[in-house]
PDB file of C-alpha atoms in Angstrom:
ATOM      1  CA  MET A  29      63.986  65.684 -18.045  1.00 41.00           C
ATOM      2  CA  LEU A  30      63.300  62.993 -20.268  1.00 44.00           C
ATOM      3  CA  PRO A  31      63.889  60.425 -17.630  1.00 49.00           C
ATOM      4  CA  LYS A  32      61.476  62.263 -15.294  1.00 52.00           C
ATOM      5  CA  ASP A  33      58.844  62.383 -17.973  1.00 52.00           C
ATOM      6  CA  LEU A  34      59.510  58.780 -18.684  1.00 48.00           C
ATOM      7  CA  LEU A  35      59.416  57.960 -15.020  1.00 54.00           C
ATOM      8  CA  TRP A  36      56.200  59.848 -14.641  1.00 56.00           C
ATOM      9  CA  LEU A  37      54.752  58.150 -17.705  1.00 51.00           C
ATOM     10  CA  LEU A  38      55.849  54.774 -16.429  1.00 52.00           C
ATOM     11  CA  SER A  39      54.420  55.464 -13.015  1.00 60.00           C
ATOM     12  CA  ALA A  40      51.170  56.707 -14.536  1.00 59.00           C
ATOM     13  CA  SER A  41      51.037  53.604 -16.710  1.00 57.00           C
ATOM     14  CA  PHE A  42      51.848  51.493 -13.677  1.00 58.00           C
ATOM     15  CA  PHE A  43      49.016  53.084 -11.741  1.00 61.00           C
ATOM     16  CA  LYS A  44      46.682  52.573 -14.686  1.00 61.00           C
ATOM     17  CA  ILE A  45      47.738  48.931 -14.848  1.00 62.00           C
ATOM     18  CA  VAL A  46      47.259  48.550 -11.093  1.00 59.00           C
ATOM     19  CA  SER A  47      43.931  50.287 -11.383  1.00 62.00           C
ATOM     20  CA  HIS A  48      42.928  47.989 -14.214  1.00 57.00           C
ATOM     21  CA  LEU A  49      44.159  45.008 -12.228  1.00 59.00           C
ATOM     22  CA  SER A  50      42.112  46.190  -9.303  1.00 64.00           C
ATOM     23  CA  ILE A  51      39.074  46.561 -11.528  1.00 66.00           C
ATOM     24  CA  LEU A  52      39.737  43.152 -13.066  1.00 58.00           C
ATOM     25  CA  THR A  53      40.187  41.639  -9.608  1.00 64.00           C
ATOM     26  CA  ASN A  54      36.962  43.203  -8.395  1.00 63.00           C
ATOM     27  CA  PHE A  55      35.206  42.007 -11.568  1.00 60.00           C
ATOM     28  CA  PHE A  56      36.678  38.539 -11.084  1.00 59.00           C
ATOM     29  CA  HIS A  57      35.505  38.445  -7.434  1.00 61.00           C
ATOM     30  CA  TYR A  58      32.112  39.730  -8.505  1.00 60.00           C
ATOM     31  CA  ARG A  59      31.852  37.060 -11.200  1.00 58.00           C
ATOM     32  CA  MET A  60      32.985  34.384  -8.765  1.00 58.00           C
ATOM     33  CA  ALA A  61      30.482  35.578  -6.211  1.00 61.00           C
ATOM     34  CA  SER A  62      27.719  35.679  -8.787  1.00 59.00           C
ATOM     35  CA  ASN A  63      28.822  32.284 -10.045  1.00 58.00           C
ATOM     36  CA  ARG A  64      28.735  31.068  -6.481  1.00 62.00           C
ATOM     37  CA  GLY A  65      25.304  32.656  -6.210  1.00 59.00           C
ATOM     38  CA  GLN A  66      24.257  30.946  -9.404  1.00 65.00           C
ATOM     39  CA  GLY A  67      25.871  27.774  -8.145  1.00 68.00           C
ATOM     40  CA  GLY A  68      24.085  28.263  -4.849  1.00 69.00           C
ATOM     41  CA  ILE A  69      20.799  28.642  -6.683  1.00 77.00           C
ATOM     42  CA  GLN A  70      21.601  25.534  -8.687  1.00 81.00           C
ATOM     43  CA  GLN A  71      22.472  23.736  -5.459  1.00 78.00           C
ATOM     44  CA  LEU A  72      19.221  24.899  -3.883  1.00 77.00           C
ATOM     45  CA  LEU A  73      17.249  23.714  -6.909  1.00 81.00           C
ATOM     46  CA  ALA A  74      19.053  20.371  -6.841  1.00 82.00           C
ATOM     47  CA  ALA A  75      18.417  20.065  -3.092  1.00 83.00           C
ATOM     48  CA  GLU A  76      14.754  20.944  -3.604  1.00 85.00           C
ATOM     49  CA  GLN A  77      14.450  18.295  -6.322  1.00 87.00           C
ATOM     50  CA  GLU A  78      16.174  15.745  -4.093  1.00 86.00           C
ATOM     51  CA  ALA A  79      13.842  16.652  -1.221  1.00 86.00           C
ATOM     52  CA  GLN A  80      10.832  16.306  -3.520  1.00 88.00           C
ATOM     53  CA  ARG A  81      12.123  12.899  -4.681  1.00 86.00           C
ATOM     54  CA  ILE A  82      12.547  11.800  -1.052  1.00 89.00           C
ATOM     55  CA  VAL A  83       9.038  13.034  -0.149  1.00 89.00           C
ATOM     56  CA  ASN A  84       7.549  11.249  -3.166  1.00 87.00           C
ATOM     57  CA  ALA A  85       9.423   8.059  -2.280  1.00 89.00           C
ATOM     58  CA  ALA A  86       8.126   8.321   1.301  1.00 89.00           C
ATOM     59  CA  LYS A  87       4.560   8.864   0.047  1.00 89.00           C
ATOM     60  CA  ASN A  88       4.866   5.875  -2.260  1.00 91.00           C
ATOM     61  CA  GLU A  89       6.286   3.782   0.586  1.00 91.00           C
ATOM     62  CA  LYS A  90       3.422   4.928   2.829  1.00 90.00           C
ATOM     63  CA  LEU A  91       0.830   4.021   0.185  1.00 90.00           C
ATOM     64  CA  THR A  92       2.504   0.657  -0.346  1.00 91.00           C
ATOM     65  CA  ARG A  93       2.509   0.000   3.396  1.00 88.00           C
ATOM     66  CA  LEU A  94      -1.137   1.069   3.701  1.00 89.00           C
ATOM     67  CA  LYS A  95      -2.100  -1.288   0.876  1.00 91.00           C
ATOM     68  CA  GLN A  96      -0.113  -4.067   2.512  1.00 91.00           C
ATOM     69  CA  ALA A  97      -1.747  -3.374   5.892  1.00 89.00           C
ATOM     70  CA  LYS A  98      -5.200  -3.364   4.255  1.00 90.00           C
ATOM     71  CA  GLU A  99      -4.470  -6.682   2.545  1.00 92.00           C
ATOM     72  CA  GLU A 100      -3.248  -8.161   5.842  1.00 91.00           C
ATOM     73  CA  ALA A 101      -6.360  -6.869   7.634  1.00 91.00           C
ATOM     74  CA  ASP A 102      -8.623  -8.251   4.893  1.00 93.00           C
ATOM     75  CA  LYS A 103      -6.860 -11.602   5.189  1.00 94.00           C
ATOM     76  CA  GLU A 104      -7.291 -11.636   8.985  1.00 94.00           C
ATOM     77  CA  VAL A 105     -10.971 -10.677   8.631  1.00 94.00           C
ATOM     78  CA  ALA A 106     -11.497 -13.460   6.080  1.00 95.00           C
ATOM     79  CA  GLU A 107      -9.787 -15.984   8.374  1.00 96.00           C
ATOM     80  CA  TYR A 108     -11.856 -14.829  11.359  1.00 95.00           C
ATOM     81  CA  ARG A 109     -15.052 -14.961   9.285  1.00 95.00           C
ATOM     82  CA  ALA A 110     -14.172 -18.478   8.101  1.00 96.00           C
ATOM     83  CA  GLN A 111     -13.491 -19.548  11.701  1.00 96.00           C
ATOM     84  CA  LEU A 112     -16.842 -18.140  12.852  1.00 95.00           C
ATOM     85  CA  GLU A 113     -18.564 -19.853   9.921  1.00 95.00           C
ATOM     86  CA  ARG A 114     -16.929 -23.184  10.856  1.00 95.00           C
ATOM     87  CA  GLU A 115     -18.006 -22.746  14.479  1.00 94.00           C
ATOM     88  CA  PHE A 116     -21.545 -21.880  13.359  1.00 93.00           C
ATOM     89  CA  GLN A 117     -21.708 -24.900  11.047  1.00 90.00           C
ATOM     90  CA  GLN A 118     -20.393 -27.094  13.869  1.00 88.00           C
ATOM     91  CA  LYS A 119     -23.079 -25.786  16.231  1.00 85.00           C
ATOM     92  CA  VAL A 120     -25.741 -26.274  13.569  1.00 82.00           C
ATOM     93  CA  SER A 121     -24.597 -29.830  12.920  1.00 79.00           C
ATOM     94  CA  ASP A 122     -24.374 -30.501  16.664  1.00 74.00           C
ATOM     95  CA  SER A 123     -27.846 -29.119  17.265  1.00 72.00           C
ATOM     96  CA  THR A 124     -29.156 -30.975  14.229  1.00 70.00           C
ATOM     97  CA  GLY A 125     -27.508 -34.099  15.535  1.00 63.00           C
ATOM     98  CA  ASP A 126     -29.021 -33.419  18.938  1.00 61.00           C
ATOM     99  CA  SER A 127     -32.307 -32.717  17.220  1.00 63.00           C
ATOM    100  CA  GLY A 128     -32.009 -36.034  15.447  1.00 68.00           C
ATOM    101  CA  ALA A 129     -31.214 -37.671  18.757  1.00 73.00           C
ATOM    102  CA  ASN A 130     -34.108 -35.791  20.345  1.00 74.00           C
ATOM    103  CA  VAL A 131     -36.420 -36.941  17.583  1.00 78.00           C
ATOM    104  CA  LYS A 132     -35.299 -40.538  18.075  1.00 83.00           C
ATOM    105  CA  ARG A 133     -35.699 -40.230  21.843  1.00 84.00           C
ATOM    106  CA  LEU A 134     -39.176 -38.711  21.440  1.00 87.00           C
ATOM    107  CA  GLU A 135     -40.184 -41.438  18.978  1.00 91.00           C
ATOM    108  CA  HIS A 136     -38.980 -44.073  21.438  1.00 91.00           C
ATOM    109  CA  GLU A 137     -40.871 -42.448  24.311  1.00 93.00           C
ATOM    110  CA  THR A 138     -44.000 -42.102  22.144  1.00 94.00           C
ATOM    111  CA  GLU A 139     -43.827 -45.743  21.125  1.00 95.00           C
ATOM    112  CA  GLY A 140     -43.395 -46.684  24.789  1.00 95.00           C
ATOM    113  CA  LYS A 141     -46.426 -44.603  25.785  1.00 96.00           C
ATOM    114  CA  ILE A 142     -48.516 -46.016  22.937  1.00 95.00           C
ATOM    115  CA  HIS A 143     -47.521 -49.547  23.955  1.00 94.00           C
ATOM    116  CA  HIS A 144     -48.377 -48.732  27.589  1.00 95.00           C
ATOM    117  CA  LEU A 145     -51.789 -47.324  26.555  1.00 93.00           C
ATOM    118  CA  LYS A 146     -52.547 -50.383  24.393  1.00 93.00           C
ATOM    119  CA  THR A 147     -51.642 -52.783  27.190  1.00 94.00           C
ATOM    120  CA  GLU A 148     -53.719 -50.799  29.704  1.00 92.00           C
ATOM    121  CA  ALA A 149     -56.604 -50.624  27.243  1.00 89.00           C
ATOM    122  CA  ALA A 150     -56.380 -54.374  26.655  1.00 90.00           C
ATOM    123  CA  ARG A 151     -56.196 -55.015  30.384  1.00 92.00           C
ATOM    124  CA  ILE A 152     -59.269 -52.968  31.271  1.00 91.00           C
ATOM    125  CA  SER A 153     -61.283 -53.370  28.050  1.00 88.00           C
ATOM    126  CA  ASP A 154     -63.262 -56.347  29.402  1.00 89.00           C
ATOM    127  CA  ASP A 155     -64.186 -54.364  32.539  1.00 88.00           C
ATOM    128  CA  VAL A 156     -65.180 -51.289  30.485  1.00 87.00           C
ATOM    129  CA  VAL A 157     -67.341 -53.389  28.126  1.00 88.00           C
ATOM    130  CA  ALA A 158     -69.034 -55.040  31.075  1.00 89.00           C
ATOM    131  CA  MET A 159     -69.692 -51.704  32.742  1.00 88.00           C
ATOM    132  CA  LEU A 160     -71.110 -50.217  29.520  1.00 88.00           C
ATOM    133  CA  LEU A 161     -73.406 -53.262  29.044  1.00 89.00           C
ATOM    134  CA  LYS A 162     -74.571 -52.960  32.619  1.00 87.00           C
ATOM    135  CA  TYR A 163     -75.509 -49.259  32.161  1.00 85.00           C
ATOM    136  CA  VAL A 164     -77.146 -49.860  28.796  1.00 87.00           C
ATOM    137  CA  THR A 165     -79.187 -52.823  29.912  1.00 88.00           C
ATOM    138  CA  THR A 166     -80.239 -51.394  33.235  1.00 85.00           C
ATOM    139  CA  VAL A 167     -83.340 -49.243  33.068  1.00 80.00           C
ATOM    140  CA  GLN A 168     -83.987 -46.812  35.798  1.00 78.00           C
ATOM    141  CA  ASN A 169     -87.346 -45.328  36.616  1.00 68.00           C
TER     142      ASN A 169
END
């Protein structure tokens, strides 16, 4: 009977060992799963941080591009304004030059008219003086 008792004891011990192994295996799987869960959470946090870094980099790139576009637009506006100013100054100088030419032309015409009036006055002054003397000296009743 001793061998049966021993056999039974061994089998009971074996079952206890298997049971403990099963418990240990389940615990190990649970720990691995929870570690994977923890690792998954860590991975999610790392992915969220990476996504935030990418979004921040994109925002910074957008702001940089907007500043660059604003600077380019300001430069184009300044160039356009300078071009319009040059055109305006050219028109002013042209019109001033024309005005100067107009002034010279008008002075020339005025001098010509004055000369014409003086020559006409000199030509008819004797006749006018004679006519005035005739009216002054003639008495009418």
